[in-house]
Amino acid sequence: MIELERALVQLGRELDLPPEPDLRSRVRARIERRPRYRRALVPALALLVVALGIAMAVPEARSAILRFFHIGAVTIERVETLPAARDRPLTAGLGSALSLREAEARSGFSLVLNGPRPQRFYAQPGLIATLLHYRGEPVLLAELQADQTGIVKKLAGPGTRVEPAPIGSFGLWLEGGRHVLIWEAGSGEVRQIEPRLAGNVLIWAEGTRTFRLEGGLDKGQMLELGRQITR
């Protein structure tokens, strides 16, 4: 082994190798540029967050920001006068009750709902809904696939409070005055389920899925249920 090592060393001395590249100066230049970029980016992001936080803290500004909002497959629009609607059951207009397999086949996607699952489901293309019972209250859960054509519109009257909710990638909470719920079909279809009056609602998006909970629970209870559904 010693003779082999000596031969290799001698061979290395005799080889005509190209000069070593100057990597130190290149690495140093990149390191020096990166902090400057970050120093410029961090204040810009901080200013954006602060500006949004201030705007959401002022009721008038928050109202203007939330006058028209789109989350996944849900659109919320604040109007002065609500369209004609009446009280109807939570599942009204969603069609006949189906098994989970039938509902997933009709909607075109699989249900996310974690935990015990009910026996009855309702479905439209891009939508699966089911009635849950939580803390003694019936709650309608609707899951919508954002890249499909099921679309939900909400028209919130002046008495309805709309505020951000800490769930999913982004969430909204609606409570207070009554508002009108309109289920619509997309892809140019004209099918529309009859509008009805709706109660407290939590809406949030995670990935391509939009979730909607409606019922007589308060914000904390709805958030608790919502996090259980998608945990």
GROMACS .gro file of C-alpha atoms in nm:
model
  231
    1MET     CA    1   0.000   0.000   0.000
    2ILE     CA    2   0.287   0.242   0.073
    3GLU     CA    3   0.437   0.197  -0.275
    4LEU     CA    4   0.092   0.250  -0.432
    5GLU     CA    5   0.041   0.573  -0.238
    6ARG     CA    6   0.382   0.703  -0.346
    7ALA     CA    7   0.300   0.622  -0.710
    8LEU     CA    8  -0.029   0.808  -0.691
    9VAL     CA    9   0.134   1.113  -0.535
   10GLN     CA   10   0.400   1.118  -0.806
   11LEU     CA   11   0.134   1.081  -1.076
   12GLY     CA   12  -0.054   1.375  -0.933
   13ARG     CA   13   0.257   1.592  -0.954
   14GLU     CA   14   0.309   1.505  -1.317
   15LEU     CA   15  -0.052   1.568  -1.432
   16ASP     CA   16  -0.122   1.905  -1.594
   17LEU     CA   17  -0.443   2.012  -1.414
   18PRO     CA   18  -0.635   2.335  -1.486
   19PRO     CA   19  -0.615   2.609  -1.221
   20GLU     CA   20  -0.864   2.588  -0.934
   21PRO     CA   21  -1.170   2.815  -0.978
   22ASP     CA   22  -1.203   3.107  -0.739
   23LEU     CA   23  -1.511   2.989  -0.548
   24ARG     CA   24  -1.453   3.199  -0.237
   25SER     CA   25  -1.522   3.531  -0.408
   26ARG     CA   26  -1.842   3.395  -0.567
   27VAL     CA   27  -1.974   3.256  -0.239
   28ARG     CA   28  -1.886   3.579  -0.056
   29ALA     CA   29  -2.072   3.786  -0.317
   30ARG     CA   30  -2.387   3.573  -0.282
   31ILE     CA   31  -2.377   3.590   0.096
   32GLU     CA   32  -2.344   3.968   0.084
   33ARG     CA   33  -2.635   4.006  -0.160
   34ARG     CA   34  -2.877   3.781   0.033
   35PRO     CA   35  -2.903   3.989   0.354
   36ARG     CA   36  -2.967   4.305   0.151
   37TYR     CA   37  -3.255   4.132  -0.029
   38ARG     CA   38  -3.399   4.003   0.295
   39ARG     CA   39  -3.356   4.339   0.465
   40ALA     CA   40  -3.560   4.497   0.185
   41LEU     CA   41  -3.826   4.225   0.181
   42VAL     CA   42  -3.894   4.196   0.554
   43PRO     CA   43  -3.994   4.562   0.608
   44ALA     CA   44  -4.219   4.548   0.299
   45LEU     CA   45  -4.402   4.240   0.429
   46ALA     CA   46  -4.421   4.388   0.778
   47LEU     CA   47  -4.576   4.708   0.643
   48LEU     CA   48  -4.832   4.504   0.446
   49VAL     CA   49  -4.931   4.302   0.754
   50VAL     CA   50  -4.952   4.614   0.971
   51ALA     CA   51  -5.162   4.798   0.710
   52LEU     CA   52  -5.404   4.506   0.680
   53GLY     CA   53  -5.424   4.470   1.057
   54ILE     CA   54  -5.503   4.840   1.101
   55ALA     CA   55  -5.765   4.827   0.826
   56MET     CA   56  -5.935   4.522   0.980
   57ALA     CA   57  -5.933   4.688   1.322
   58VAL     CA   58  -6.133   4.987   1.196
   59PRO     CA   59  -6.502   4.890   1.156
   60GLU     CA   60  -6.558   5.115   0.852
   61ALA     CA   61  -6.249   4.986   0.671
   62ARG     CA   62  -6.325   4.626   0.763
   63SER     CA   63  -6.677   4.665   0.628
   64ALA     CA   64  -6.541   4.796   0.297
   65ILE     CA   65  -6.287   4.512   0.270
   66LEU     CA   66  -6.552   4.249   0.343
   67ARG     CA   67  -6.821   4.404   0.122
   68PHE     CA   68  -6.735   4.154  -0.149
   69PHE     CA   69  -6.523   3.854  -0.062
   70HIS     CA   70  -6.439   3.529  -0.238
   71ILE     CA   71  -6.317   3.217  -0.053
   72GLY     CA   72  -6.269   2.908  -0.265
   73ALA     CA   73  -6.614   2.819  -0.400
   74VAL     CA   74  -6.795   3.076  -0.182
   75THR     CA   75  -6.873   3.437  -0.267
   76ILE     CA   76  -6.999   3.680  -0.001
   77GLU     CA   77  -7.156   4.006  -0.108
   78ARG     CA   78  -7.295   4.274   0.125
   79VAL     CA   79  -7.610   4.441  -0.006
   80GLU     CA   80  -7.851   4.702   0.129
   81THR     CA   81  -8.165   4.499   0.052
   82LEU     CA   82  -8.185   4.122   0.072
   83PRO     CA   83  -8.345   3.930  -0.216
   84ALA     CA   84  -8.672   3.750  -0.152
   85ALA     CA   85  -8.622   3.438   0.059
   86ARG     CA   86  -8.789   3.247   0.342
   87ASP     CA   87  -8.704   3.015   0.628
   88ARG     CA   88  -8.654   2.661   0.507
   89PRO     CA   89  -8.490   2.345   0.647
   90LEU     CA   90  -8.110   2.337   0.635
   91THR     CA   91  -8.112   2.067   0.367
   92ALA     CA   92  -8.385   2.229   0.155
   93GLY     CA   93  -8.317   2.225  -0.217
   94LEU     CA   94  -8.020   1.987  -0.197
   95GLY     CA   95  -8.215   1.693  -0.337
   96SER     CA   96  -8.295   1.349  -0.202
   97ALA     CA   97  -8.090   1.184   0.071
   98LEU     CA   98  -7.814   0.958  -0.059
   99SER     CA   99  -7.565   0.710   0.078
  100LEU     CA  100  -7.204   0.831   0.107
  101ARG     CA  101  -7.101   0.627  -0.197
  102GLU     CA  102  -7.386   0.775  -0.405
  103ALA     CA  103  -7.310   1.129  -0.285
  104GLU     CA  104  -6.940   1.101  -0.369
  105ALA     CA  105  -7.022   0.963  -0.713
  106ARG     CA  106  -7.263   1.249  -0.785
  107SER     CA  107  -7.036   1.523  -0.648
  108GLY     CA  108  -6.724   1.392  -0.818
  109PHE     CA  109  -6.497   1.388  -0.507
  110SER     CA  110  -6.449   1.215  -0.172
  111LEU     CA  111  -6.573   1.353   0.160
  112VAL     CA  112  -6.310   1.486   0.404
  113LEU     CA  113  -6.525   1.472   0.721
  114ASN     CA  114  -6.330   1.310   1.008
  115GLY     CA  115  -6.490   1.123   1.295
  116PRO     CA  116  -6.828   0.945   1.299
  117ARG     CA  117  -7.020   0.995   0.976
  118PRO     CA  118  -7.398   1.034   0.938
  119GLN     CA  119  -7.598   0.796   0.723
  120ARG     CA  120  -7.761   1.053   0.494
  121PHE     CA  121  -7.588   1.285   0.249
  122TYR     CA  122  -7.691   1.533  -0.018
  123ALA     CA  123  -7.498   1.609  -0.333
  124GLN     CA  124  -7.474   1.826  -0.642
  125PRO     CA  125  -7.185   1.837  -0.890
  126GLY     CA  126  -6.893   1.980  -0.691
  127LEU     CA  127  -7.079   1.965  -0.355
  128ILE     CA  128  -7.149   1.719  -0.073
  129ALA     CA  129  -7.360   1.816   0.230
  130THR     CA  130  -7.471   1.634   0.543
  131LEU     CA  131  -7.651   1.717   0.867
  132LEU     CA  132  -7.443   1.687   1.185
  133HIS     CA  133  -7.553   1.719   1.549
  134TYR     CA  134  -7.310   1.902   1.776
  135ARG     CA  135  -7.373   2.021   2.131
  136GLY     CA  136  -7.740   1.942   2.081
  137GLU     CA  137  -7.773   2.160   1.769
  138PRO     CA  138  -7.827   2.052   1.406
  139VAL     CA  139  -7.545   2.184   1.185
  140LEU     CA  140  -7.526   2.163   0.808
  141LEU     CA  141  -7.181   2.076   0.675
  142ALA     CA  142  -7.115   2.142   0.307
  143GLU     CA  143  -6.789   2.054   0.133
  144LEU     CA  144  -6.723   2.209  -0.207
  145GLN     CA  145  -6.447   2.122  -0.453
  146ALA     CA  146  -6.306   2.455  -0.572
  147ASP     CA  147  -6.180   2.324  -0.904
  148GLN     CA  148  -6.523   2.193  -0.993
  149THR     CA  149  -6.828   2.398  -1.081
  150GLY     CA  150  -7.033   2.402  -0.762
  151ILE     CA  151  -7.058   2.766  -0.648
  152VAL     CA  152  -7.217   2.915  -0.336
  153LYS     CA  153  -7.324   3.280  -0.309
  154LYS     CA  154  -7.416   3.458   0.010
  155LEU     CA  155  -7.586   3.796   0.018
  156ALA     CA  156  -7.539   3.945   0.364
  157GLY     CA  157  -7.766   4.228   0.475
  158PRO     CA  158  -7.643   4.532   0.674
  159GLY     CA  159  -7.725   4.364   1.007
  160THR     CA  160  -7.497   4.065   0.944
  161ARG     CA  161  -7.150   4.079   1.100
  162VAL     CA  162  -6.870   3.939   0.883
  163GLU     CA  163  -6.526   3.890   1.038
  164PRO     CA  164  -6.211   3.678   0.984
  165ALA     CA  165  -6.194   3.338   1.154
  166PRO     CA  166  -5.869   3.156   1.250
  167ILE     CA  167  -5.918   2.829   1.062
  168GLY     CA  168  -5.776   2.676   0.745
  169SER     CA  169  -5.580   2.888   0.501
  170PHE     CA  170  -5.844   3.159   0.548
  171GLY     CA  171  -6.183   3.165   0.718
  172LEU     CA  172  -6.482   3.395   0.768
  173TRP     CA  173  -6.752   3.401   1.034
  174LEU     CA  174  -7.103   3.539   0.968
  175GLU     CA  175  -7.353   3.609   1.244
  176GLY     CA  176  -7.603   3.865   1.368
  177GLY     CA  177  -7.868   3.959   1.113
  178ARG     CA  178  -8.024   3.712   0.874
  179HIS     CA  179  -7.869   3.663   0.533
  180VAL     CA  180  -7.971   3.486   0.214
  181LEU     CA  181  -7.806   3.171   0.088
  182ILE     CA  182  -7.814   3.092  -0.284
  183TRP     CA  183  -7.676   2.766  -0.421
  184GLU     CA  184  -7.584   2.794  -0.789
  185ALA     CA  185  -7.438   2.569  -1.055
  186GLY     CA  186  -7.139   2.675  -1.259
  187SER     CA  187  -7.011   2.592  -1.610
  188GLY     CA  188  -7.276   2.813  -1.765
  189GLU     CA  189  -7.563   2.609  -1.618
  190VAL     CA  190  -7.871   2.803  -1.510
  191ARG     CA  191  -7.986   2.559  -1.240
  192GLN     CA  192  -8.040   2.740  -0.910
  193ILE     CA  193  -8.180   2.610  -0.584
  194GLU     CA  194  -8.442   2.833  -0.424
  195PRO     CA  195  -8.282   3.095  -0.192
  196ARG     CA  196  -8.341   3.061   0.182
  197LEU     CA  197  -8.260   3.255   0.496
  198ALA     CA  198  -7.950   3.130   0.677
  199GLY     CA  199  -7.818   3.158   1.032
  200ASN     CA  200  -7.467   3.163   1.180
  201VAL     CA  201  -7.209   3.039   0.931
  202LEU     CA  202  -6.839   2.949   0.937
  203ILE     CA  203  -6.662   2.928   0.599
  204TRP     CA  204  -6.302   2.830   0.540
  205ALA     CA  205  -6.074   2.696   0.268
  206GLU     CA  206  -5.801   2.432   0.279
  207GLY     CA  207  -5.627   2.356  -0.048
  208THR     CA  208  -5.886   2.305  -0.322
  209ARG     CA  209  -6.164   2.228  -0.072
  210THR     CA  210  -6.407   2.483   0.072
  211PHE     CA  211  -6.596   2.403   0.393
  212ARG     CA  212  -6.916   2.561   0.522
  213LEU     CA  213  -7.089   2.505   0.857
  214GLU     CA  214  -7.431   2.654   0.934
  215GLY     CA  215  -7.634   2.625   1.253
  216GLY     CA  216  -7.723   2.769   1.591
  217LEU     CA  217  -7.373   2.750   1.743
  218ASP     CA  218  -7.157   3.045   1.843
  219LYS     CA  219  -6.820   3.125   1.684
  220GLY     CA  220  -6.610   2.933   1.935
  221GLN     CA  221  -6.825   2.621   1.903
  222MET     CA  222  -6.822   2.639   1.524
  223LEU     CA  223  -6.443   2.672   1.519
  224GLU     CA  224  -6.416   2.376   1.755
  225LEU     CA  225  -6.634   2.164   1.526
  226GLY     CA  226  -6.460   2.284   1.210
  227ARG     CA  227  -6.117   2.186   1.342
  228GLN     CA  228  -6.246   1.842   1.437
  229ILE     CA  229  -6.380   1.791   1.084
  230THR     CA  230  -6.048   1.865   0.913
  231ARG     CA  231  -5.795   1.754   1.175
   0.00000   0.00000   0.00000
